[in-house]
């Protein structure tokens, strides 16, 4: 009886999934995929209110790798958004000033320029707004705009770089321009030519049968409700646990997500859908960073968001497909940073007292 | 009377220093300098017991930037030996695991391959021996050889890289080979074509009159007793405070230097003479990292090592000369690191209890 049940389930499974692949030609699959997804551009996209120039990109690269933007002089943007590690840090939550850990996993900086909004709760409209957050967050870089400006103005080379990057401005070394330069550099961190993109562009042979099956399942199961567009996410807000709330270890109760931004009751535990490009490089997963295996993350998404228990081979196929979203990683020459001078603020390593209970720590 | 005194002092100073420059032609100055110093090679030097190959350099570069060599997964060699900041971290003493600070300033990795021995107390014979220290030091990366090997073996890409870098070895992923690969990469971190080198090679115009005066003073005052050779130091041991012990804030009593290595009474407060190439980039100075201004460091050296109070214009000229030791900084493409797998040891951020009093913390 039990065996019969299993056989029936298997038959039912075959009835649902195998035909999808068997009956769908590559060009049909491509056509369907093109309704949900876009090929990632290999050119630097235009940015609102921030003309991208080479001078700005080069300055932004220095700032991105600049530990003196932090109070300690030890932590740079790249410490947690490591360009050699998929644009994240492969930690549950990042290490910041005084070895404090933040409440949310560091999202990848790669292709972040294509997200509709930044941070897990979308509280920053764009990368220039985002860049200002971690620099000032007490549990991250713990600096202030004043300290950042004093630091940069103390180094003639930086002052010159800002003049060239922001021509015509009387006093170009501003916190706004720091953010704009970082945004300009980050806009270059796109990862084109993922195998999926090559498939979408017409190369039938670039994906295996299992990967194509995974793509087909990803669309049929409804993953595309939240994960679509050029970044496979990053463009909408959804409750984590749309159908069934995941375990508290994955969805900690003390982080109500977008509710902290909007204070709207029905946005409790709502988060920005994670962009899935390069997802194979960005473990651990979810805002809590509690899930290390991509397979497990797929499974959790099945139960929590879709209300289905995905079969092992479905999980395997979807995971195989997700791995085709790894694009060409950025090639970056390590910047040579300007030299500190007598007036450069000295590093301050001292660990601040824990934040008062009514003030929540800064969130990613 | 006071003014007359000042004038007399000035006259005396002129009598001592100006003639040295006035009477010495550029070629005489060059000839004298060539007795003490060598032009830095722009090729990768040969290394004892470690044939340098491109495969080894590329692997070593990944390892140098690899935070997963640390227990936390957050600290890499480059965290404290930042290739964009003169090969150091511009901190008094480095930040390590659990935000602990080490007892000594991080020496630059640039041109370190030319030092006779490594660390402030010369306790490592070469870079491959040195590389093993910080990885294991509790206040630095806090890892173990076992953890490092388990980490690297968990990533097929690293296993492949070791196979290629160490051909013919049955089990190439070893802690010794980790150190050898890092040494191979570090051997590429040479900074050729400093203005001083160009002067030594025959370009009279590359140094200003003040810089030449500084070079002349550097030799006449006796700085060359300790700072000579290709690296202007890094090749001998001398007491810090040869003539007069500096202030305890600069020479803390609890760090007896090379004595901790040799246990020889007369090596108390003996340190390896700092290599001075790129010294303008590597503030703060001395093993304690307590002196931020190069001018101040020169002054301290005058009283502590030479027993002379250098005049202001002598300090200025010597400092100007030292700045000509800044060479071309390395151009390094940021390495793309292999992806963690299910068997990669997870980051451990927990801060260990303070070390037992009888066991001193690891020193640079």
XYZ file of C-alpha atoms in Angstrom:
728
model
C 0.000 0.000 0.000
C 2.738 2.361 1.011
C 4.765 1.346 -2.040
C 1.772 1.769 -4.277
C 1.266 5.246 -2.846
C 4.826 6.140 -3.658
C 4.491 4.813 -7.162
C 1.323 6.809 -7.676
C 3.035 9.944 -6.420
C 5.951 9.307 -8.754
C 3.581 8.754 -11.654
C 1.752 11.942 -10.781
C 5.084 13.765 -10.616
C 6.122 12.444 -13.999
C 2.787 13.466 -15.418
C 3.372 17.026 -14.272
C 7.021 17.618 -14.948
C 8.467 15.395 -17.593
C 6.055 16.397 -20.334
C 6.890 20.042 -19.706
C 10.404 19.345 -20.854
C 9.572 16.671 -23.355
C 6.969 18.694 -25.208
C 8.702 22.053 -25.005
C 11.331 22.744 -27.640
C 14.344 24.887 -26.839
C 12.881 27.794 -28.710
C 9.563 27.463 -26.878
C 11.424 27.401 -23.555
C 13.420 30.459 -24.634
C 10.283 32.272 -25.655
C 8.631 31.587 -22.321
C 11.789 32.600 -20.412
C 11.994 35.842 -22.377
C 8.599 36.806 -20.962
C 10.027 36.768 -17.444
C 13.712 37.577 -17.741
C 16.108 39.879 -19.530
C 19.677 39.357 -20.683
C 22.015 41.293 -18.423
C 23.621 44.201 -20.252
C 27.381 44.096 -20.621
C 27.566 47.894 -20.749
C 27.424 50.238 -17.776
C 23.815 51.385 -17.420
C 22.874 55.072 -17.240
C 22.252 56.252 -13.680
C 19.708 58.815 -12.535
C 21.336 62.087 -11.430
C 24.820 60.693 -11.836
C 26.611 60.858 -15.167
C 29.058 57.974 -15.182
C 32.545 59.045 -16.232
C 35.855 57.216 -16.089
C 37.129 59.743 -13.551
C 34.146 59.061 -11.295
C 34.526 55.293 -11.654
C 38.225 55.421 -10.757
C 37.579 57.630 -7.734
C 34.697 55.400 -6.704
C 36.945 52.353 -6.927
C 39.426 53.941 -4.545
C 36.619 54.838 -2.150
C 35.147 51.333 -2.387
C 38.485 49.879 -1.240
C 39.213 52.703 1.244
C 39.370 51.474 4.869
C 39.811 55.062 6.079
C 36.132 55.657 5.281
C 35.574 53.670 8.478
C 36.263 54.987 11.956
C 38.726 52.171 12.600
C 40.613 52.579 9.347
C 40.202 48.823 8.969
C 36.893 48.257 7.174
C 36.105 49.181 3.582
C 33.067 48.549 1.391
C 35.012 45.626 -0.057
C 35.383 44.031 3.401
C 31.757 42.919 3.233
C 31.043 43.292 -0.486
C 34.122 41.407 -1.626
C 34.472 41.662 -5.394
C 36.384 38.370 -5.381
C 33.649 36.500 -3.514
C 30.510 37.175 -5.516
C 30.190 40.681 -4.102
C 29.343 39.517 -0.579
C 31.300 38.170 2.372
C 30.098 34.587 2.713
C 29.268 35.240 6.362
C 25.859 34.904 8.031
C 25.912 38.569 8.893
C 28.848 40.902 8.380
C 31.585 41.790 10.821
C 31.752 45.505 11.555
C 33.348 48.032 13.894
C 34.504 46.431 17.116
C 33.734 42.940 15.727
C 30.030 43.646 16.057
C 27.817 41.643 13.721
C 24.970 43.241 11.841
C 21.418 41.885 11.883
C 21.202 40.997 8.172
C 23.266 39.184 5.557
C 25.287 41.434 3.217
C 23.551 41.505 -0.185
C 25.793 41.217 -3.231
C 26.996 44.409 -4.845
C 27.242 42.654 -8.213
C 24.490 43.840 -10.560
C 22.983 45.754 -7.640
C 22.644 48.683 -10.007
C 19.726 46.853 -11.630
C 17.729 46.545 -8.404
C 14.710 48.806 -8.044
C 15.774 49.686 -4.503
C 18.606 48.749 -2.146
C 18.866 46.880 1.186
C 16.733 43.922 2.231
C 13.902 46.294 3.063
C 14.398 48.549 0.037
C 14.886 51.617 2.217
C 17.415 53.186 -0.153
C 16.146 54.207 -3.569
C 19.492 53.712 -5.287
C 23.157 52.902 -4.767
C 24.174 56.464 -3.973
C 21.665 56.517 -1.135
C 22.681 53.007 -0.073
C 26.390 53.845 0.069
C 25.822 56.358 2.841
C 24.287 53.753 5.148
C 27.079 51.327 6.058
C 29.658 54.137 6.313
C 27.645 55.627 9.164
C 26.126 52.514 10.745
C 27.579 51.951 14.215
C 27.818 48.192 13.686
C 29.461 48.568 10.279
C 31.979 51.322 9.451
C 30.911 53.591 12.338
C 32.009 56.821 10.704
C 30.289 60.167 10.134
C 29.998 62.394 7.050
C 32.200 64.955 8.851
C 34.934 62.409 9.531
C 34.770 61.117 5.946
C 35.116 64.621 4.497
C 37.924 65.550 6.908
C 39.711 62.338 5.929
C 39.385 62.896 2.191
C 40.231 66.605 2.343
C 43.413 65.791 4.261
C 44.816 63.981 1.216
C 45.653 66.238 -1.757
C 45.367 63.328 -4.156
C 41.730 62.747 -3.209
C 40.934 66.459 -3.454
C 42.370 66.441 -6.979
C 40.438 63.269 -7.874
C 37.154 64.839 -6.737
C 37.903 67.988 -8.762
C 38.370 65.909 -11.895
C 35.388 63.645 -11.212
C 33.020 66.515 -10.411
C 34.162 69.316 -12.721
C 32.826 72.803 -12.190
C 31.845 72.222 -8.567
C 33.296 74.740 -6.168
C 33.673 72.336 -3.256
C 33.493 68.862 -4.790
C 34.591 66.859 -1.733
C 31.136 66.246 -0.271
C 29.442 63.227 1.247
C 26.938 63.270 -1.622
C 29.786 63.067 -4.120
C 31.450 60.248 -2.143
C 28.211 58.333 -2.570
C 27.921 59.240 -6.257
C 31.475 58.101 -6.997
C 30.899 54.795 -5.200
C 27.657 54.361 -7.159
C 29.560 54.989 -10.398
C 32.101 52.286 -9.566
C 29.412 49.875 -8.416
C 27.559 50.424 -11.697
C 30.526 48.761 -13.402
C 30.116 45.622 -11.290
C 27.877 43.776 -13.712
C 28.406 40.138 -14.554
C 27.454 39.505 -18.158
C 27.452 36.328 -20.223
C 26.022 33.940 -17.653
C 25.169 30.647 -19.346
C 21.509 31.478 -18.874
C 22.001 34.731 -20.801
C 23.726 32.857 -23.576
C 20.762 30.495 -23.741
C 18.373 33.426 -23.859
C 20.437 34.864 -26.691
C 19.992 31.739 -28.762
C 22.607 29.167 -27.763
C 20.654 25.905 -27.296
C 23.686 23.862 -26.321
C 24.889 26.048 -23.454
C 22.429 24.527 -20.952
C 22.123 20.860 -20.029
C 18.803 19.053 -20.113
C 18.615 19.221 -16.318
C 19.290 22.961 -16.319
C 16.576 23.511 -18.927
C 14.224 21.403 -16.840
C 15.133 23.575 -13.857
C 14.358 26.739 -15.802
C 11.055 25.255 -16.874
C 10.210 24.282 -13.281
C 11.273 27.713 -12.000
C 8.641 29.284 -14.256
C 5.909 26.661 -13.790
C 6.145 26.465 -10.024
C 5.720 30.211 -9.785
C 9.187 31.262 -8.574
C 8.926 33.943 -11.245
C 6.175 35.699 -9.287
C 8.940 37.274 -7.188
C 12.110 36.447 -9.088
C 11.935 37.982 -12.536
C 13.414 40.763 -14.619
C 17.053 41.361 -15.397
C 18.177 40.471 -11.859
C 15.737 37.630 -11.114
C 14.456 39.708 -8.198
C 15.462 42.924 -6.515
C 12.405 44.623 -7.964
C 9.514 43.924 -5.623
C 8.495 43.260 -2.016
C 6.926 40.080 -0.720
C 6.216 38.522 2.661
C 8.809 35.907 3.643
C 6.445 33.086 4.445
C 3.732 34.025 1.970
C 2.114 30.606 2.464
C 3.886 29.213 5.521
C 6.205 31.058 7.884
C 9.628 29.418 7.938
C 11.359 28.406 11.124
C 12.287 31.264 13.492
C 15.947 30.442 12.990
C 15.553 31.465 9.331
C 13.026 34.244 9.888
C 13.892 35.754 13.282
C 10.860 37.385 14.902
C 12.724 40.515 15.914
C 13.267 41.642 12.335
C 9.937 42.638 10.790
C 11.583 43.647 7.501
C 9.961 46.369 5.470
C 7.620 47.201 8.342
C 10.532 49.116 9.924
C 10.533 51.369 6.864
C 6.843 51.811 6.112
C 5.294 51.118 9.560
C 2.449 49.516 7.642
C 1.062 46.545 9.541
C 0.695 44.324 6.457
C 4.355 44.828 5.580
C 5.519 42.888 8.604
C 8.090 40.290 7.499
C 7.996 41.683 4.003
C 11.382 41.805 2.258
C 12.700 42.698 -1.144
C 12.820 39.539 -3.277
C 16.479 38.590 -3.454
C 18.100 39.090 -6.839
C 19.323 35.642 -7.878
C 22.135 36.432 -10.278
C 25.369 34.784 -9.075
C 23.333 33.148 -6.323
C 25.681 30.143 -6.378
C 28.440 32.476 -5.113
C 26.507 34.243 -2.378
C 25.862 31.705 0.369
C 24.689 31.797 3.075
C 21.119 32.644 2.088
C 18.182 34.805 3.201
C 18.373 38.026 5.191
C 19.266 35.985 8.261
C 22.101 34.193 6.437
C 21.118 30.995 8.199
C 20.900 28.648 5.209
C 24.216 27.599 3.679
C 23.090 25.181 0.959
C 21.448 26.471 -2.201
C 19.393 23.267 -2.365
C 18.056 23.943 1.128
C 17.210 27.516 0.209
C 15.232 26.299 -2.806
C 13.370 23.846 -0.594
C 12.541 26.558 1.975
C 11.241 28.797 -0.805
C 9.008 25.958 -1.988
C 7.268 25.513 1.349
C 7.354 29.113 2.566
C 6.437 30.967 -0.618
C 4.723 28.439 -2.848
C 3.239 26.077 -0.314
C 4.683 23.057 -2.075
C 7.151 20.431 -1.009
C 9.465 20.225 -3.986
C 10.623 16.748 -4.983
C 14.334 16.002 -4.686
C 14.849 15.978 -8.436
C 12.931 19.230 -8.787
C 15.168 20.849 -6.165
C 18.188 19.461 -7.967
C 17.060 20.736 -11.351
C 16.127 24.209 -10.079
C 19.461 24.449 -8.269
C 21.286 23.387 -11.415
C 19.424 26.094 -13.301
C 20.248 28.733 -10.655
C 23.923 27.936 -11.085
C 23.651 29.013 -14.729
C 23.056 32.557 -13.449
C 26.731 32.946 -12.527
C 28.135 35.546 -14.882
C 31.626 36.735 -15.715
C 33.062 38.173 -12.542
C 34.479 41.696 -12.613
C 38.164 42.177 -13.375
C 39.367 44.934 -11.108
C 42.830 46.317 -10.665
C 43.441 46.936 -6.993
C 43.552 50.721 -6.519
C 46.595 52.450 -5.055
C 45.219 54.648 -2.296
C 46.420 58.168 -1.460
C 48.776 58.626 1.486
C 47.522 59.871 4.847
C 48.860 63.224 5.968
C 49.350 64.929 9.313
C 45.747 66.134 9.269
C 44.138 62.792 8.389
C 41.913 61.728 11.311
C 43.621 58.896 13.186
C 42.049 55.426 13.321
C 39.771 54.928 16.305
C 39.430 51.301 17.222
C 37.603 51.732 20.482
C 34.479 49.649 20.725
C 31.427 51.762 21.524
C 29.035 50.732 24.300
C 26.131 48.540 23.135
C 23.266 50.549 21.616
C 20.424 51.577 23.882
C 17.560 49.052 23.755
C 15.066 51.443 22.098
C 17.383 52.087 19.148
C 17.620 49.106 16.802
C 20.987 48.471 15.134
C 21.370 49.476 11.498
C 20.092 46.913 9.048
C 21.368 45.934 5.621
C 72.177 88.008 22.323
C 69.529 85.422 21.634
C 69.345 86.426 17.992
C 73.129 86.397 17.733
C 73.120 82.892 19.193
C 70.635 81.765 16.580
C 72.695 83.302 13.818
C 75.814 81.573 15.103
C 73.997 78.261 15.198
C 72.780 78.818 11.649
C 76.281 79.689 10.539
C 77.645 76.604 12.244
C 74.981 74.499 10.556
C 75.809 75.964 7.178
C 79.475 75.282 7.802
C 78.702 71.636 8.438
C 76.092 70.790 5.876
C 76.132 73.062 2.903
C 79.700 72.309 1.889
C 78.917 68.614 1.807
C 76.484 69.292 -0.998
C 78.324 72.197 -2.537
C 81.591 70.333 -2.879
C 80.137 66.994 -3.886
C 79.205 66.606 -7.532
C 76.251 64.451 -8.507
C 78.535 61.705 -9.686
C 80.502 61.786 -6.436
C 77.242 61.570 -4.476
C 76.120 58.690 -6.680
C 79.434 56.896 -6.203
C 79.192 57.218 -2.428
C 75.543 56.098 -2.430
C 76.420 53.062 -4.531
C 78.702 51.889 -1.730
C 75.728 51.626 0.628
C 72.686 50.923 -1.525
C 71.554 48.865 -4.479
C 69.009 49.579 -7.173
C 65.911 47.484 -6.551
C 65.484 44.799 -9.187
C 62.402 45.032 -11.349
C 62.398 41.273 -11.902
C 61.128 38.654 -9.487
C 64.113 37.370 -7.516
C 64.917 33.673 -7.232
C 63.751 32.155 -3.947
C 65.470 29.429 -1.950
C 63.592 26.113 -2.094
C 60.722 27.616 -4.031
C 60.808 27.810 -7.808
C 58.609 30.742 -8.771
C 56.110 29.878 -11.485
C 53.117 31.749 -12.823
C 50.818 29.029 -11.488
C 52.292 29.416 -8.010
C 52.041 33.212 -8.152
C 48.391 33.083 -9.215
C 47.529 30.580 -6.486
C 49.485 32.652 -3.967
C 47.549 35.746 -4.972
C 44.256 34.001 -4.278
C 45.546 32.815 -0.911
C 46.843 36.297 -0.058
C 43.336 37.704 -0.582
C 41.566 34.676 0.949
C 39.618 35.561 4.127
C 38.728 31.902 4.621
C 42.334 31.278 5.686
C 41.198 32.961 8.922
C 38.922 31.335 11.461
C 36.396 34.138 11.072
C 36.360 34.076 7.289
C 36.812 37.856 7.514
C 40.567 38.495 7.653
C 43.031 37.897 4.830
C 46.740 38.661 4.492
C 45.676 41.746 2.556
C 43.619 43.016 5.515
C 46.836 44.061 7.262
C 49.285 44.014 4.349
C 47.120 46.078 2.037
C 48.685 46.181 -1.429
C 46.946 49.497 -2.049
C 48.354 51.122 1.090
C 52.085 50.573 0.849
C 51.761 46.939 1.894
C 50.726 47.749 5.462
C 47.536 48.857 7.185
C 48.315 52.361 8.417
C 47.269 51.337 11.920
C 49.413 51.435 15.070
C 49.033 47.709 15.450
C 46.780 45.524 13.345
C 43.231 44.464 14.026
C 42.820 40.700 14.239
C 40.346 38.002 15.237
C 37.709 39.314 17.603
C 38.961 42.888 17.103
C 42.039 42.086 19.144
C 45.071 44.243 18.388
C 48.514 42.760 18.014
C 51.543 44.012 19.924
C 53.532 45.255 16.899
C 52.977 47.352 13.805
C 52.419 45.390 10.555
C 55.607 45.590 8.474
C 55.146 46.214 4.754
C 54.981 43.215 2.467
C 56.380 45.282 -0.411
C 59.963 44.258 -1.197
C 59.885 42.040 1.894
C 61.413 39.330 -0.276
C 64.708 41.248 -0.064
C 64.842 41.199 3.749
C 67.358 38.838 5.338
C 64.713 37.663 7.787
C 61.057 38.450 8.523
C 59.132 39.989 11.446
C 60.421 42.797 13.688
C 62.530 40.291 15.566
C 63.643 38.337 12.495
C 62.234 35.104 13.865
C 61.241 33.812 10.418
C 64.044 33.092 7.975
C 61.965 33.824 4.909
C 58.509 34.671 3.627
C 57.318 31.071 3.484
C 58.108 30.696 7.172
C 56.605 34.108 7.909
C 53.341 33.355 6.126
C 52.534 30.576 8.578
C 52.662 32.919 11.567
C 49.722 35.313 11.205
C 47.434 32.551 9.896
C 47.820 30.750 13.218
C 48.283 33.664 15.634
C 45.309 33.939 17.987
C 45.259 37.736 17.738
C 45.510 37.725 13.945
C 43.808 35.116 11.748
C 43.369 32.565 14.550
C 43.291 29.520 12.301
C 45.151 26.209 12.334
C 46.983 24.272 9.606
C 44.246 21.610 9.843
C 41.470 24.146 9.334
C 43.335 25.755 6.424
C 43.838 22.421 4.676
C 40.244 21.341 5.292
C 39.084 24.675 3.864
C 41.209 24.461 0.739
C 40.485 20.781 0.106
C 36.763 21.498 0.289
C 36.985 23.596 -2.874
C 37.767 21.651 -6.079
C 39.129 24.771 -7.749
C 41.811 25.173 -5.078
C 42.726 21.486 -5.251
C 43.205 21.880 -8.998
C 45.249 25.068 -8.534
C 47.589 23.313 -6.082
C 47.996 20.391 -8.502
C 49.096 22.763 -11.240
C 51.295 24.877 -8.972
C 53.025 21.886 -7.385
C 53.244 19.354 -10.204
C 54.250 15.801 -9.407
C 53.294 16.015 -5.734
C 50.921 13.313 -4.622
C 49.095 15.454 -2.040
C 49.921 19.044 -2.965
C 47.405 20.771 -0.674
C 49.674 21.153 2.350
C 50.332 23.981 4.779
C 53.918 24.151 3.520
C 52.668 24.656 -0.020
C 50.178 27.302 1.126
C 53.164 29.185 2.525
C 55.242 28.618 -0.609
C 52.483 29.901 -2.884
C 52.023 32.998 -0.736
C 55.792 33.546 -0.796
C 55.755 33.261 -4.599
C 53.063 35.932 -4.868
C 54.771 38.173 -2.325
C 58.010 37.888 -4.299
C 56.226 39.778 -7.086
C 55.472 42.690 -4.763
C 58.569 44.687 -5.585
C 58.419 48.423 -6.235
C 61.005 49.357 -8.844
C 61.921 52.720 -10.314
C 61.831 54.816 -7.162
C 63.310 58.233 -7.894
C 66.295 57.287 -5.776
C 66.911 54.242 -7.968
C 66.722 56.403 -11.061
C 69.318 58.720 -9.531
C 71.540 55.759 -8.736
C 71.163 54.637 -12.329
C 72.477 57.949 -13.618
C 69.643 60.463 -13.792
C 71.011 63.614 -12.120
C 67.854 65.636 -12.585
C 65.462 63.203 -10.894
C 66.323 64.410 -7.375
C 66.011 67.976 -6.086
C 68.906 69.717 -4.364
C 67.206 69.185 -0.990
C 66.730 65.478 -1.678
C 70.378 65.118 -2.643
C 71.334 66.973 0.514
C 69.154 64.542 2.455
C 70.870 61.558 0.848
C 74.235 63.052 1.689
C 73.196 63.659 5.303
C 71.725 60.140 5.553
C 75.167 58.737 4.764
C 77.250 61.247 6.764
C 75.189 61.086 9.928
C 75.545 57.335 9.976
C 71.960 56.245 9.231
C 73.579 53.824 6.800
C 75.042 51.808 9.679
C 71.666 50.110 9.989
C 69.804 51.196 6.862
C 71.688 49.983 3.824
C 71.508 47.445 1.021
C 68.748 47.006 -1.490
C 66.002 47.583 1.107
C 67.676 50.288 3.203
C 67.421 47.927 6.165
C 65.800 44.580 6.837
C 69.216 42.926 6.921
C 70.551 43.353 10.444
C 69.646 43.644 14.121
C 70.303 46.646 16.326
C 69.203 47.866 19.733
C 66.400 50.428 19.557
C 68.012 53.123 21.684
C 71.600 52.340 20.764
C 72.665 55.660 22.305
C 69.604 56.795 24.204
C 66.478 54.806 24.950
C 63.426 56.510 23.466
C 60.321 57.266 25.486
C 58.441 54.212 26.812
C 55.460 55.173 24.658
C 57.624 54.487 21.589
C 59.632 51.593 23.041
C 57.255 49.801 25.420
C 59.151 47.963 28.152
C 57.085 44.795 27.821
C 58.399 44.022 24.339
C 62.094 43.099 24.552
C 62.307 42.449 20.800
C 64.771 39.885 19.571
C 65.410 38.729 23.146
C 62.143 36.766 22.909
C 63.697 34.800 20.037
C 67.296 34.321 21.173
C 66.926 34.655 24.983
C 70.317 36.372 24.878
C 70.504 39.124 27.484
C 72.301 41.584 25.199
C 69.548 41.266 22.582
C 67.007 42.956 24.809
C 65.248 45.700 22.833
C 67.094 44.639 19.720
C 65.008 44.759 16.531
C 65.555 44.236 12.848
C 66.424 47.587 11.251
C 63.304 48.618 9.382
C 63.568 48.484 5.617
C 62.920 52.040 4.437
C 61.669 51.560 0.895
C 58.229 53.153 0.512
C 58.598 54.475 4.054
C 56.521 57.525 3.129
C 53.564 55.154 2.637
C 53.928 53.080 5.794
C 53.076 55.353 8.735
C 52.774 54.970 11.648
C 56.387 54.120 12.476
C 58.445 51.801 14.670
C 57.386 48.415 16.004
C 55.049 50.179 18.401
C 53.444 52.206 15.606
C 53.342 55.196 17.917
C 54.948 57.811 15.659
C 52.786 59.073 12.802
C 55.022 61.712 11.208
C 58.030 60.685 9.159
C 59.841 63.840 10.334
C 59.298 62.810 13.951
C 60.573 59.323 13.250
C 63.742 60.766 11.705
C 64.226 62.957 14.786
C 63.742 59.995 17.150
C 66.288 58.002 15.165
C 68.751 60.885 15.522
C 68.618 60.979 19.304
C 68.017 57.266 19.971
C 70.437 55.697 17.507
C 72.962 58.395 16.629
C 72.947 60.480 19.786
C 72.493 63.684 17.821
C 69.734 66.245 17.782
C 69.160 66.777 14.111
C 68.543 70.367 12.999
C 65.156 71.163 11.518
C 66.514 71.561 8.001
C 68.459 68.313 8.335
C 65.279 66.511 9.348
C 63.505 68.138 6.433
C 66.190 67.154 3.940
C 66.467 63.567 5.185
C 62.681 63.224 5.081
C 62.612 64.629 1.552
C 65.232 62.071 0.581
C 63.299 59.213 2.215
C 60.276 60.120 0.116
C 62.335 59.397 -3.005
C 62.320 55.730 -1.937
C 58.683 55.347 -2.974
C 58.699 53.019 -5.958
C 56.107 51.998 -8.504
C 53.335 50.297 -6.594
C 52.224 46.834 -7.691
C 49.387 46.515 -10.175
C 47.301 43.585 -9.094
C 44.109 42.239 -10.534
C 41.783 41.291 -7.709
C 41.549 37.494 -7.709
C 38.225 35.710 -8.096
C 38.125 33.226 -5.233
C 36.755 29.680 -5.434
C 33.264 29.001 -4.095
C 32.741 27.414 -0.674
C 31.104 24.001 -0.691
C 29.076 22.005 1.802
C 32.273 20.733 3.431
C 34.029 24.100 3.769
C 34.481 24.830 7.495
C 32.011 27.502 8.541
C 33.232 30.915 9.743
C 33.737 31.068 13.511
C 33.490 34.588 14.813
C 33.509 33.798 18.521
C 36.089 35.754 20.436
C 38.408 33.456 22.377
C 39.132 34.085 26.069
C 42.216 36.247 26.707
C 45.478 34.281 26.551
C 46.890 32.884 29.784
C 49.385 35.300 31.361
C 52.428 33.051 30.875
C 51.870 32.842 27.128
C 52.722 36.100 25.332
C 50.572 37.050 22.295
C 51.989 36.468 18.842
C 54.224 39.262 17.592
C 54.793 40.608 14.105
